[in-house]
CSV table of C-alpha atoms in Angstrom, one decimal:
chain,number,residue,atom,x,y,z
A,1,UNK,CA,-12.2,-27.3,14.0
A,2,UNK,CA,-14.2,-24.1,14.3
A,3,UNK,CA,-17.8,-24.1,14.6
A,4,UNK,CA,-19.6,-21.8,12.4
A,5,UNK,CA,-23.0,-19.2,12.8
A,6,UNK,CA,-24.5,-16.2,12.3
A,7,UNK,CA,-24.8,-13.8,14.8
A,8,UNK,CA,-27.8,-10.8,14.7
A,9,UNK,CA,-25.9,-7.4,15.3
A,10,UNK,CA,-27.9,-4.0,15.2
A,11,UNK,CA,-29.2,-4.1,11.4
A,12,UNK,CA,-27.0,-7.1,9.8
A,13,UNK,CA,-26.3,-10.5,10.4
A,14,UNK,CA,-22.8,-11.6,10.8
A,15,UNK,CA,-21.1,-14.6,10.0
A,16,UNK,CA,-18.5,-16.2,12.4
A,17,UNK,CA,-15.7,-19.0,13.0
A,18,UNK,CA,-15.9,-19.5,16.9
A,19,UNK,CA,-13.6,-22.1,18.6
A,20,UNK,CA,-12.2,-22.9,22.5
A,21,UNK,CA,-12.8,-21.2,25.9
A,22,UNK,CA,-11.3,-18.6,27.6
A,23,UNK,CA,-11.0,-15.0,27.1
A,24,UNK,CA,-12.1,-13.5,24.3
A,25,UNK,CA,-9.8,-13.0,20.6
A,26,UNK,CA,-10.7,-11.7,17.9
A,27,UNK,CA,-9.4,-12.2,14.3
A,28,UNK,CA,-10.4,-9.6,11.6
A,29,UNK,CA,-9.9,-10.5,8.3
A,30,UNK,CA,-8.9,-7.8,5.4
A,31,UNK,CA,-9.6,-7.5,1.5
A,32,UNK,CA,-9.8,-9.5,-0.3
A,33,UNK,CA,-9.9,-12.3,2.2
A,34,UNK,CA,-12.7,-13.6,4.6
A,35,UNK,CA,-12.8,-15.3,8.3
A,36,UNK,CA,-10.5,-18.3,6.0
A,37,UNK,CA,-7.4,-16.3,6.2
A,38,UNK,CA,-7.2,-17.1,10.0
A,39,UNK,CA,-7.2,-20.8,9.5
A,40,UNK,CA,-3.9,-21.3,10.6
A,41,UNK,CA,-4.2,-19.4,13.7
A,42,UNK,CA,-7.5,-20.1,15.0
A,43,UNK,CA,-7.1,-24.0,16.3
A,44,UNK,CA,-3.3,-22.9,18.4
A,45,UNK,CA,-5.0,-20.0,20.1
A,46,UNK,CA,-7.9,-21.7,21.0
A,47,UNK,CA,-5.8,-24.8,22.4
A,48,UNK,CA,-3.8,-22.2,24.3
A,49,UNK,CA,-7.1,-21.5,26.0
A,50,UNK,CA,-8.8,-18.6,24.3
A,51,UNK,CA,-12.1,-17.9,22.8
A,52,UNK,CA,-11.3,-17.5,19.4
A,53,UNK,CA,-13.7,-15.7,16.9
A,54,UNK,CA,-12.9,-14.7,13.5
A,55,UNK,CA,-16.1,-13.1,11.4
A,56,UNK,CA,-16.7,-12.7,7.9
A,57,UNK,CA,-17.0,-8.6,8.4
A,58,UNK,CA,-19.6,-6.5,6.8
A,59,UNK,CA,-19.7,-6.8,2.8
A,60,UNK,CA,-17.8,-9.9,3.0
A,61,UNK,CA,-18.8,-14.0,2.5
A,62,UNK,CA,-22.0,-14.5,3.9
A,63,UNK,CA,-22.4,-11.5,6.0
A,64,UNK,CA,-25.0,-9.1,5.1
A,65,UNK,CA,-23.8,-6.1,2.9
A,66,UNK,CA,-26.2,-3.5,2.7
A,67,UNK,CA,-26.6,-1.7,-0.3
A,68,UNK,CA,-25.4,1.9,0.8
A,69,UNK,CA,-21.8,3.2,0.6
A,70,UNK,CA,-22.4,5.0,3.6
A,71,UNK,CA,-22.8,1.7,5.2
A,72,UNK,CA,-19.5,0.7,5.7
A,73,UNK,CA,-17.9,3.8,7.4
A,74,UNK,CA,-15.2,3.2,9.9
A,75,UNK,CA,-18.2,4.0,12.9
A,76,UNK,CA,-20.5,1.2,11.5
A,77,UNK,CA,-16.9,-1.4,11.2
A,78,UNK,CA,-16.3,-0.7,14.9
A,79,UNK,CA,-19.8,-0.5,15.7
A,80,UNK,CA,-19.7,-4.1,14.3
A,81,UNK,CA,-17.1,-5.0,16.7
A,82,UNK,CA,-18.6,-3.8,20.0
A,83,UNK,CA,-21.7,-5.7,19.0
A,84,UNK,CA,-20.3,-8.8,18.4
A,85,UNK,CA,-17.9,-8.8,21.4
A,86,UNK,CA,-21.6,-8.1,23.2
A,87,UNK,CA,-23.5,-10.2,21.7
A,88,UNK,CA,-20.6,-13.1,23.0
A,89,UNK,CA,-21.4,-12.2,26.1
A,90,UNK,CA,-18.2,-10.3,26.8
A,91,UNK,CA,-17.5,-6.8,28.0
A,92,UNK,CA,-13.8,-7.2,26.5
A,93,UNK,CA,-12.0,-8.9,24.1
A,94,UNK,CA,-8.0,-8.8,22.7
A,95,UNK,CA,-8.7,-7.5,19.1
A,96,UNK,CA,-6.5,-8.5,16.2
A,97,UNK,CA,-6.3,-7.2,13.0
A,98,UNK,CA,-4.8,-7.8,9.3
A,99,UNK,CA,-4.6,-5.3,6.4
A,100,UNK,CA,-7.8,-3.5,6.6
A,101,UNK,CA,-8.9,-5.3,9.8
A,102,UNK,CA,-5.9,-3.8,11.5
A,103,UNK,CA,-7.6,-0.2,10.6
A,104,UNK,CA,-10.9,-1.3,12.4
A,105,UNK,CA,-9.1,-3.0,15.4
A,106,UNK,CA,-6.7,0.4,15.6
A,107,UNK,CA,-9.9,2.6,15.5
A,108,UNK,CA,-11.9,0.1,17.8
A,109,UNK,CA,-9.0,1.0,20.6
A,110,UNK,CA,-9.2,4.4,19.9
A,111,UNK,CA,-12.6,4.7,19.8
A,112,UNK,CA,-14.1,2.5,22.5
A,113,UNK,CA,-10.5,1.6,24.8
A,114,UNK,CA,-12.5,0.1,27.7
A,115,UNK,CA,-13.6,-2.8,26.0
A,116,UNK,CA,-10.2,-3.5,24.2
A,117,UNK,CA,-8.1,-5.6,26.7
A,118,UNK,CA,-4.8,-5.2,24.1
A,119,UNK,CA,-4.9,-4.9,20.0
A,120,UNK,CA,-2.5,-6.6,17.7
A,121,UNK,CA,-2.5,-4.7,14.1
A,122,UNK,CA,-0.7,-6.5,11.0
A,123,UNK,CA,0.6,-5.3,7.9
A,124,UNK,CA,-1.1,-1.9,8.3
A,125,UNK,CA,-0.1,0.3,11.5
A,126,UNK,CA,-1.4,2.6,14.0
A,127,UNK,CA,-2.1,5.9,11.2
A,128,UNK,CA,-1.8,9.7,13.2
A,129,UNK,CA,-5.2,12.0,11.6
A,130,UNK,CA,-3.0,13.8,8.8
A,131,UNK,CA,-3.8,17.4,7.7
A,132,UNK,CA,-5.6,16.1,4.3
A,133,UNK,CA,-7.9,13.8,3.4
A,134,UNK,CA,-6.7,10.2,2.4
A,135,UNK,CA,-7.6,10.2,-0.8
A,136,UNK,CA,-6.1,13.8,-1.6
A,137,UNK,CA,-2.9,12.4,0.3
A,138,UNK,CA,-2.6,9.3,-1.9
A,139,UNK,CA,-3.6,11.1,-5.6
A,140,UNK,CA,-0.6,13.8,-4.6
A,141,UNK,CA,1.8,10.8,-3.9
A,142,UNK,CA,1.1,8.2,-6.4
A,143,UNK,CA,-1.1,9.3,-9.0
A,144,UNK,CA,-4.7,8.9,-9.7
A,145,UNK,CA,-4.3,5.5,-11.0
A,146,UNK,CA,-3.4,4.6,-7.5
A,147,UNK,CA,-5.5,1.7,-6.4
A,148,UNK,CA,-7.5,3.0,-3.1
A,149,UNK,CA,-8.4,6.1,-5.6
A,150,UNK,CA,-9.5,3.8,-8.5
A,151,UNK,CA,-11.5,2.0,-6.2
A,152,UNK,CA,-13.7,5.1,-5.4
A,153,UNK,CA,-16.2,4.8,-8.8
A,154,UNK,CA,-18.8,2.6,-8.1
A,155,UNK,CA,-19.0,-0.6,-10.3
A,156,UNK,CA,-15.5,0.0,-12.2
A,157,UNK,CA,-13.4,-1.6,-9.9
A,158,UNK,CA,-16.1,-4.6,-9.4
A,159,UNK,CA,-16.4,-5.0,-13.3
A,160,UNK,CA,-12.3,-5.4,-13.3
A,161,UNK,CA,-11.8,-7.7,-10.5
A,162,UNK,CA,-15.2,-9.7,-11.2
A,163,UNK,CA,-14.5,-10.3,-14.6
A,164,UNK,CA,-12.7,-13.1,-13.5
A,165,UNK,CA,-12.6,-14.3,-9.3
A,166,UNK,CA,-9.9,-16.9,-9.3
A,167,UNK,CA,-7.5,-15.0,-11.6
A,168,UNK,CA,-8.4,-11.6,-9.6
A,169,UNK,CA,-7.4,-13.4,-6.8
A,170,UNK,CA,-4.5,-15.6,-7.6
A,171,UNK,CA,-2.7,-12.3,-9.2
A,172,UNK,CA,-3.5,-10.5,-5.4
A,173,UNK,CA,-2.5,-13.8,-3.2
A,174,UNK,CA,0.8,-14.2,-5.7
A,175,UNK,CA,1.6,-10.8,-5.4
A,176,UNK,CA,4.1,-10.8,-7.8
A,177,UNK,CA,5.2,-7.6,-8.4
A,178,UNK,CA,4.4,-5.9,-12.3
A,179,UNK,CA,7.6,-4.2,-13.2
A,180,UNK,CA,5.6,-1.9,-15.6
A,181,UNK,CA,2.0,-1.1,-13.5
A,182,UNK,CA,-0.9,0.0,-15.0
A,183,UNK,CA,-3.8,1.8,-13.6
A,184,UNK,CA,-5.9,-0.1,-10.4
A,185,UNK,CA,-5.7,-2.7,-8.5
A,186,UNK,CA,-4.7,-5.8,-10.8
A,187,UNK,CA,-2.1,-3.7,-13.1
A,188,UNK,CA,0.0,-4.0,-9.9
A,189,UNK,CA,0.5,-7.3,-10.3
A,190,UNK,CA,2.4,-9.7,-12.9
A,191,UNK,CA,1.1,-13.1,-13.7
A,192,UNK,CA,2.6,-15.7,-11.3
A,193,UNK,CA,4.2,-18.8,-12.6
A,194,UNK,CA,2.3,-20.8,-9.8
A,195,UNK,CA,0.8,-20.4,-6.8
A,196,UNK,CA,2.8,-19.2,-4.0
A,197,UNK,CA,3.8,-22.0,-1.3
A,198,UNK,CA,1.3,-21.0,1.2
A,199,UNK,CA,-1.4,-20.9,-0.2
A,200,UNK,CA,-3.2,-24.5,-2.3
A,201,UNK,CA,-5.4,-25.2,-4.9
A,202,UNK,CA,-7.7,-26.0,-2.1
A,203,UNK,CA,-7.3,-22.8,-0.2
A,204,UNK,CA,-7.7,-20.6,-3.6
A,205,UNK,CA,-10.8,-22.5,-4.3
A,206,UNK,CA,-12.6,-21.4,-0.9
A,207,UNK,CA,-11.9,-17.9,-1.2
A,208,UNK,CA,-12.9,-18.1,-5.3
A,209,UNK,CA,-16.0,-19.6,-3.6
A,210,UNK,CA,-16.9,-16.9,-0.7
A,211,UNK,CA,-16.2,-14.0,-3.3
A,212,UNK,CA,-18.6,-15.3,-6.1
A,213,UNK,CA,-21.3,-15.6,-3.9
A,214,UNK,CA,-20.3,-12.2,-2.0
A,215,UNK,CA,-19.1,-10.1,-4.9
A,216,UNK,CA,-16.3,-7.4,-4.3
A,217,UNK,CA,-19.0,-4.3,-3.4
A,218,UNK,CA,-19.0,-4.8,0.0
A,219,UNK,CA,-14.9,-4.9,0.2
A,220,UNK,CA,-14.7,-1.9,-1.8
A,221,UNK,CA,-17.1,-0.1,-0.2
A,222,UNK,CA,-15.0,0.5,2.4
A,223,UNK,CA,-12.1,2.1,0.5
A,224,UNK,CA,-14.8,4.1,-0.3
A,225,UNK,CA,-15.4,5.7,3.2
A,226,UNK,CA,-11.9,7.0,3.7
A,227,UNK,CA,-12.5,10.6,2.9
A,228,UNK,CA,-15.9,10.4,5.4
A,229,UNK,CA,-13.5,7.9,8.0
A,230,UNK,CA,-11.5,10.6,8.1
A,231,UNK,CA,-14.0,13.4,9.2
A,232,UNK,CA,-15.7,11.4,11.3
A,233,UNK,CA,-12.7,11.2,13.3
A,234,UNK,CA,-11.4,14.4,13.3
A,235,UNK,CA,-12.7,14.9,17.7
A,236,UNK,CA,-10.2,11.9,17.7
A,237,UNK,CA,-7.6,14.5,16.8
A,238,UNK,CA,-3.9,13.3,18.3
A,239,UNK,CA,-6.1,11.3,20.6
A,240,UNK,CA,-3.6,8.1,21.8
A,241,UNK,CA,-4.3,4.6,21.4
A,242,UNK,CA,-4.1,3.5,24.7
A,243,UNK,CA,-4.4,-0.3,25.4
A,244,UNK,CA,-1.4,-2.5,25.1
A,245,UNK,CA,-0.6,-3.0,21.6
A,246,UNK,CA,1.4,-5.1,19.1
A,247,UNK,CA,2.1,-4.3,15.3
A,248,UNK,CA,3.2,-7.1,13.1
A,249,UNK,CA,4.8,-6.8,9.8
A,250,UNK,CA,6.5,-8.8,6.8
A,251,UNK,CA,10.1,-7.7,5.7
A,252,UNK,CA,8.4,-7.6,1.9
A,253,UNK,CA,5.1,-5.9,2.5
A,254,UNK,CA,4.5,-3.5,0.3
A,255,UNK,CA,2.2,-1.9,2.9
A,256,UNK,CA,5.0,-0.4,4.1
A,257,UNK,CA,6.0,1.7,1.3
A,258,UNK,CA,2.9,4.0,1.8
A,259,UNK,CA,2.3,3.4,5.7
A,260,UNK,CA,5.3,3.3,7.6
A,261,UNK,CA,5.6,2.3,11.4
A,262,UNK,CA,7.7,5.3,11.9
A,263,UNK,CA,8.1,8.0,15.0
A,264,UNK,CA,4.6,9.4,14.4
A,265,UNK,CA,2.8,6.5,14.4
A,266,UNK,CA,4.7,5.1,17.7
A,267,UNK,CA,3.7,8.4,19.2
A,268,UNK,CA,0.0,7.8,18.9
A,269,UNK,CA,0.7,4.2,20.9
A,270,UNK,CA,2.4,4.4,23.8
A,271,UNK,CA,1.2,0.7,25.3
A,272,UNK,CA,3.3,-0.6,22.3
A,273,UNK,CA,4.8,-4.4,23.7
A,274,UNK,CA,6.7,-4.5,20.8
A,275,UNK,CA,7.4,-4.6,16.6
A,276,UNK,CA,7.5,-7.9,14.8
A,277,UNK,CA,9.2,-8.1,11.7
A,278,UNK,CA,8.4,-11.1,10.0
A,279,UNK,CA,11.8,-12.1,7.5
A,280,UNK,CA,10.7,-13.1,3.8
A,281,UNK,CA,7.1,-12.4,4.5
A,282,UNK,CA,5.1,-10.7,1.8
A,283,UNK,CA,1.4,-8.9,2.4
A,284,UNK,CA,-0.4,-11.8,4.1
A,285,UNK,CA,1.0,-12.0,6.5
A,286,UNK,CA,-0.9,-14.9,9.1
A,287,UNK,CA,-0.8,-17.1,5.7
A,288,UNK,CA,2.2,-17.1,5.0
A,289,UNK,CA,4.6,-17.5,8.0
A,290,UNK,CA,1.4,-18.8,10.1
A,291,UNK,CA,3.7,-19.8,12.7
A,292,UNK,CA,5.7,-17.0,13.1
A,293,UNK,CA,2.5,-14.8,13.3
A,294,UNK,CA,0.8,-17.3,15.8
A,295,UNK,CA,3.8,-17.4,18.3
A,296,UNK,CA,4.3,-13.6,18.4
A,297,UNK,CA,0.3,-13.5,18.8
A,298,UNK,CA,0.2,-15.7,21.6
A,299,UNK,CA,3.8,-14.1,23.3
A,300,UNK,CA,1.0,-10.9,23.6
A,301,UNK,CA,-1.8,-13.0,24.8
A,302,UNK,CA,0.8,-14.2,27.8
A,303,UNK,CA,2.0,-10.8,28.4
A,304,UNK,CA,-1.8,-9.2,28.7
């Protein structure tokens, strides 16, 4: 079972899940989910003799979230990351990422290499700086109603997907699929029939229970950076991602509709071990085919 603390990095406090020995892994969560969504993965990498750590990131469960959007900009996420990978006592660490963890643990090896011994990115792969901003890229292809651009106007999006935690979040974890969508982020999304088979009434009920006390601000907050991520990054510029590397995907994500793990994103790592497609896997990923996900994880690990 993990142990559990909070750790003082630069201005916030950070809450992590630590368990085992070894070198260093970390686990980074994305939205909506929390340090939980590991669960699966973090007792068999730590029996396989790693140091497994797997934080509730900035905005989210009982990490701090500080009040300003510019808070949560891509430079304070992997900022976060070489603290806490410091503050372990490390000078490295294997960095692993889901949804938009896999954006901070793609821009942690591009920013800061040295310290990245290999990165694993799921769901959402390595992304080449395009010629437009994000958001201007994403209105042009799917409309303004598409979620990351409804998410920009503070306090709608967290009046819609407060109103209501647990049904917010058993339309996202269901994930069935609304033949008809409407504007946002829940018009996507048709009421399920039951829970999906990975995840219980016991699971639901800790992440209903980290995002009441939390709120969705901090989780949004970060959608809300993408235009500023993306000029922050512009001396970054075709730069390569250069430590080994794994990307991780289900058959049925819909992630990869609008981010494909095509030539140009290859291009940008060229460390790549290798592509995991994960067969009648939806969006998340590590919960539901936990084992599949686990096993090509610790493949990596060996291979490092």
């Amino acid at each position: 079972m993990p142990q559990h603390r909070h750790v003082r990095l630069g201005g916030i406090d950070m809450h992590i899940a630590e368990q085992g020995e070894g070198p260093l892994v970390l686990l980074l969560h994305g939205f909506p989910e929390s340090w939980y969504s590991w669960r699966h993965q973090i007792d068999a990498l730590a029996a396989a003799g790693h140091h497994v750590v797997a934080p509730d990131q900035r905005g989210y469960g009982t990490t701090d979230r500080p009040d300003g959007v510019d808070q949560y900009s891509i430079f304070h996420l992997v900022g976060d990351v070489v603290a806490l990978i410091r503050e372990l006592g490390e000078e490295q660490a294997v960095v692993v990422g889901h949804d938009w963890g896999a954006v901070v643990a793609w821009h942690t090896a591009l920013l800061r290499p040295e310290i990245v011994r290999g990165v694993v990115g799921i769901s959402v792969p390595p992304q080449p700086r395009g010629p437009l901003p994000p958001l201007t890229v994403t209105k042009q292809r799917f409309g303004e109603g598409f979620y990351q651009n409804y998410f920009q106007e503070p306090g709608v999006a967290e009046a819609g997907l407060g109103a209501d935690i647990r049904a917010t979040l058993r339309l996202a974890y269901s994930a069935v699929r609304n033949p008809e969508p409407t504007e946002g982020f829940l018009g996507m999304f048709a009421e399920p029939e039951t829970l999906p088979a990975w995840l219980t009434e016991e699971d639901l009920a800790v992440f209903v229970e980290q995002f009441t006390a939390s709120g969705f601000t901090g989780g949004l907050n970060w959608y809300r950076n993408l235009d500023r991520d993306w000029e922050l990054t512009a001396p970054w510029q075709d730069a390569p991602i250069t430590p080994p590397s794994l990307y991780i995907s289900g058959e049925k994500d819909v992630v990869r509709t609008f981010y494909a793990m095509d030539d140009a994103a290859r291009a940008i790592v060229p460390n790549l071990r290798g592509i995991v497609d994960v067969p009648q896997c939806g969006h998340w990923t590590q919960q539901e085919r936990p084992e599949a996900v686990t096993d090509a994880l610790l493949e990596f690990l060996r291979g490092l």
